[in-house]
PDB file of C-alpha atoms in Angstrom:
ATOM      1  CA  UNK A   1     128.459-172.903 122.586  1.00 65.00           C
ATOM      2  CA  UNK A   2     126.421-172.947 119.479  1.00 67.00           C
ATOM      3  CA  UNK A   3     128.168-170.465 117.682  1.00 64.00           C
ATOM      4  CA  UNK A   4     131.512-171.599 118.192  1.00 68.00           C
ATOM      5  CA  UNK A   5     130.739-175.326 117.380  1.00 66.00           C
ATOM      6  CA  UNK A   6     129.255-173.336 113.963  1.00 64.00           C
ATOM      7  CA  UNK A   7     132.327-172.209 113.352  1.00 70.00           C
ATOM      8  CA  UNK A   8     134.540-174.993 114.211  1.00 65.00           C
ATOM      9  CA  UNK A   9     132.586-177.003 111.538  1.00 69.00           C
ATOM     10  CA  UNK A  10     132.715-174.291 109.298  1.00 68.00           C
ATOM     11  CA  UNK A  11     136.312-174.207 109.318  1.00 64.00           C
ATOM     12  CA  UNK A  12     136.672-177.604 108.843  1.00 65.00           C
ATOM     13  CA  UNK A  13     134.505-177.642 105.791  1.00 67.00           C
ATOM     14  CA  UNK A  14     136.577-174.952 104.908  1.00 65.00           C
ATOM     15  CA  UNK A  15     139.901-176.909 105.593  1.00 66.00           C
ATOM     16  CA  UNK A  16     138.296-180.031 103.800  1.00 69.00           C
ATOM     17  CA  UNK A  17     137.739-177.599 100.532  1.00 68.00           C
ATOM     18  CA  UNK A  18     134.237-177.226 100.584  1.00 57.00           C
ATOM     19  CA  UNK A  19     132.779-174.105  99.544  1.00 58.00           C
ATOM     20  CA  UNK A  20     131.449-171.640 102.072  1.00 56.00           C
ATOM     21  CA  UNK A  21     127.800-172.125 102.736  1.00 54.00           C
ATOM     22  CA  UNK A  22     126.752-167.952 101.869  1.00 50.00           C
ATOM     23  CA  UNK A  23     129.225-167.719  98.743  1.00 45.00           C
ATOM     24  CA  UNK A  24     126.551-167.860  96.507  1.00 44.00           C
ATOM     25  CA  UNK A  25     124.778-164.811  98.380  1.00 44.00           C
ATOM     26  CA  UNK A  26     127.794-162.703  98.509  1.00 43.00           C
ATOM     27  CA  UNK A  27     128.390-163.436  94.678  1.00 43.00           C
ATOM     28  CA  UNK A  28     124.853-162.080  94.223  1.00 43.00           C
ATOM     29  CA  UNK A  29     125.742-158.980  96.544  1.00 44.00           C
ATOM     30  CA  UNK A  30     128.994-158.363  94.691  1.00 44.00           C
ATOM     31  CA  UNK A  31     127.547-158.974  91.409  1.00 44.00           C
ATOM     32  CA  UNK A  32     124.977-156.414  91.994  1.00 45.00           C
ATOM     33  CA  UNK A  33     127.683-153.810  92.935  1.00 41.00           C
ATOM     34  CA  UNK A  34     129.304-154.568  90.030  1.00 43.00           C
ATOM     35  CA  UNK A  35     126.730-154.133  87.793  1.00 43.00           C
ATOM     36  CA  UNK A  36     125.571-150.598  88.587  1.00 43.00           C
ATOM     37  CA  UNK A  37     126.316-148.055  86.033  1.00 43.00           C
ATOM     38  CA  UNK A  38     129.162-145.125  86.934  1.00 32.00           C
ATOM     39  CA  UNK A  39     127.884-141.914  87.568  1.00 38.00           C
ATOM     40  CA  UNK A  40     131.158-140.489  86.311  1.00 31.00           C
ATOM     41  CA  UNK A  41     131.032-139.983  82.712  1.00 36.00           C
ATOM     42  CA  UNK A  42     134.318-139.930  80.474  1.00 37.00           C
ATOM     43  CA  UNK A  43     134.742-137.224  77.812  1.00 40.00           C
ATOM     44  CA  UNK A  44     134.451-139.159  74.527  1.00 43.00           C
ATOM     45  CA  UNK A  45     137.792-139.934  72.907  1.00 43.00           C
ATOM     46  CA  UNK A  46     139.388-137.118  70.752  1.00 46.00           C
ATOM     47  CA  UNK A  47     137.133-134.326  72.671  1.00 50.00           C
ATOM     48  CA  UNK A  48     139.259-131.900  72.940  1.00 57.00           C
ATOM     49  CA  UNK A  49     138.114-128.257  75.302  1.00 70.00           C
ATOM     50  CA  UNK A  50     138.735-125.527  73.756  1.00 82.00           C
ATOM     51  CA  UNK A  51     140.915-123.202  75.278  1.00 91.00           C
ATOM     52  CA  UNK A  52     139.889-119.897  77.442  1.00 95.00           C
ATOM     53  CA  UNK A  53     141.070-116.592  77.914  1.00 96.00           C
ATOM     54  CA  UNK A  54     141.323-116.732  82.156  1.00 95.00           C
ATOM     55  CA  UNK A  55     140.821-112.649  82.037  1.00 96.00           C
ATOM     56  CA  UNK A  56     138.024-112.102  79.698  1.00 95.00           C
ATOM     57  CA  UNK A  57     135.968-115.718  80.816  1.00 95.00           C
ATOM     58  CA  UNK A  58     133.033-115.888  82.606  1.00 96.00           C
ATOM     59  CA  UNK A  59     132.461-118.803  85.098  1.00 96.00           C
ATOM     60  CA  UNK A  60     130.333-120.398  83.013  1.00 96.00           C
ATOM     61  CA  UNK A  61     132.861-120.813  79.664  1.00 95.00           C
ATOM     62  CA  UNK A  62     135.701-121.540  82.283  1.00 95.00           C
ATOM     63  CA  UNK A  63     133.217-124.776  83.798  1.00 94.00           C
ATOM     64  CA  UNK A  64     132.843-125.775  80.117  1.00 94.00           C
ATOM     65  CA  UNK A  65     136.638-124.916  79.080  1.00 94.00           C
ATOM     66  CA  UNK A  66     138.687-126.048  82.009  1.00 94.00           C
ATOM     67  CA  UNK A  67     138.908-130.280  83.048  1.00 93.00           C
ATOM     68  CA  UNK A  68     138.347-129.924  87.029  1.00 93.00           C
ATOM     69  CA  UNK A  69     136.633-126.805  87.382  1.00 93.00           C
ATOM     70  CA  UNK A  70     133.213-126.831  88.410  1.00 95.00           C
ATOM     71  CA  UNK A  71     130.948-123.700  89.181  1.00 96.00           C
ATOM     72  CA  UNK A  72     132.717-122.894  92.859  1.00 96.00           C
ATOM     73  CA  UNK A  73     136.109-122.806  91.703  1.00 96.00           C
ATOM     74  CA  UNK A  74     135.079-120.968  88.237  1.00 96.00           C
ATOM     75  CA  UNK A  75     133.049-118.128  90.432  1.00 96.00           C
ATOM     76  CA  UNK A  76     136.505-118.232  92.662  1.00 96.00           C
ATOM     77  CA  UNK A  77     138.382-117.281  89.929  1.00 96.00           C
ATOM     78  CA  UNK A  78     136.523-114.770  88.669  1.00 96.00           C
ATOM     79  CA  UNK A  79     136.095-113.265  91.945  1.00 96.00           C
ATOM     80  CA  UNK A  80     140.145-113.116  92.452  1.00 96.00           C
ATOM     81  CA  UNK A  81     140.173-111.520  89.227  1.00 96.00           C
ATOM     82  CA  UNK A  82     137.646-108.714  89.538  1.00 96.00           C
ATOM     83  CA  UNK A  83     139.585-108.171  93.046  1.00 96.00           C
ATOM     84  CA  UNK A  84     142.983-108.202  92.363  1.00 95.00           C
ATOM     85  CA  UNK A  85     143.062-107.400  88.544  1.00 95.00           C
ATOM     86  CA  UNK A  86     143.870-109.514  85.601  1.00 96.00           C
ATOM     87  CA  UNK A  87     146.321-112.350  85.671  1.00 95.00           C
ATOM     88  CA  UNK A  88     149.931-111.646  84.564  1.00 95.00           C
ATOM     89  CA  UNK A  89     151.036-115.559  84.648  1.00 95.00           C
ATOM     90  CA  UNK A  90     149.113-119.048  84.114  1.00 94.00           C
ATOM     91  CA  UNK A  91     150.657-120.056  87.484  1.00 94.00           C
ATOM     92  CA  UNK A  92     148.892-116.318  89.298  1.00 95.00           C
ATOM     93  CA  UNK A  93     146.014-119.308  89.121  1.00 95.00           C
ATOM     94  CA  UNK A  94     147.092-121.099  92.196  1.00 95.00           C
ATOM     95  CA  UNK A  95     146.289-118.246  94.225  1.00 96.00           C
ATOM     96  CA  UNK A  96     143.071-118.758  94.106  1.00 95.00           C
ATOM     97  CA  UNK A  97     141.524-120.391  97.076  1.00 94.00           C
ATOM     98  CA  UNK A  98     140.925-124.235  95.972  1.00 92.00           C
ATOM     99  CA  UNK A  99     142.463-123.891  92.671  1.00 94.00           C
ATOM    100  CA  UNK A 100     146.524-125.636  93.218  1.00 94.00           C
ATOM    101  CA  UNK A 101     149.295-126.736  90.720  1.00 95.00           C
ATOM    102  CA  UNK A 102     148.013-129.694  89.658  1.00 94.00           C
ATOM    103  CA  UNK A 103     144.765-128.472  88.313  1.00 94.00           C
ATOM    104  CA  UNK A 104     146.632-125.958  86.466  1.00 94.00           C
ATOM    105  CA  UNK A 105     149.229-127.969  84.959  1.00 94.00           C
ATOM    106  CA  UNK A 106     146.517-130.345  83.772  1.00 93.00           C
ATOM    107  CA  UNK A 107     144.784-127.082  81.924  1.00 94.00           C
ATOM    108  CA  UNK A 108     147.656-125.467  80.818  1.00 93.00           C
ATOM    109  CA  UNK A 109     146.894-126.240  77.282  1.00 94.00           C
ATOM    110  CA  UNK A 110     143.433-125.098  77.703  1.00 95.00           C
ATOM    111  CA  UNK A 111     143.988-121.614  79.194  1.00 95.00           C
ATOM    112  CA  UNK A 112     145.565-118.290  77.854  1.00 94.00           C
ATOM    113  CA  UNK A 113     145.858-115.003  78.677  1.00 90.00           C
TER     114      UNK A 113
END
């Protein structure tokens, strides 16, 4: 009975215009969120990778060549390589278990062969 009479008079208040009673803590809650720094760091404008030979490259200089690649998919496509011999075609790339069109496309500038 409490609780509903609470709420009645809260949405009344609320009706009436006046400002909810715990806006000011959810402004400090939201504020807070706000306010925390990205883990996500952009590349700093006019950074441009350099571009990588995908048959020659070890994991580590595809990580630092190619946008989206981290260490997994790098050792992935090395792995593909040393199995099924050197790529004949950029696009050979999305046969590689986790690697698919889209992250190729957005390296195709970056990779040769």
């Amino acid at each position: 009975m409490i609780k509903s009479t609470l709420q009645a008079l809260a949405l009344l208040a609320m009706l009436a215009g006046a400002p909810p009673l715990l806006a000011s803590t959810a402004t400090q809650k939201e504020d807070k969120t706000l306010s925390k720094p990205s883990r996500v760091r952009p590349a700093p404008a006019g950074e441009a990778k350099a571009q990588v030979n995908i048959n020659s490259a070890t994991a580590q200089e595809l990580v630092a060549a190619l946008s989206g690649i981290g260490l997994k998919k790098a050792e992935a496509i090395v792995s593909f390589r040393e199995q099924y011999g050197p790529f004949s075609r950029v696009e050979q790339l999305t046969e590689v278990p986790g690697i698919g069109k889209a992250l190729v496309e957005a390296n195709l500038t970056r990779i040769t062969l």
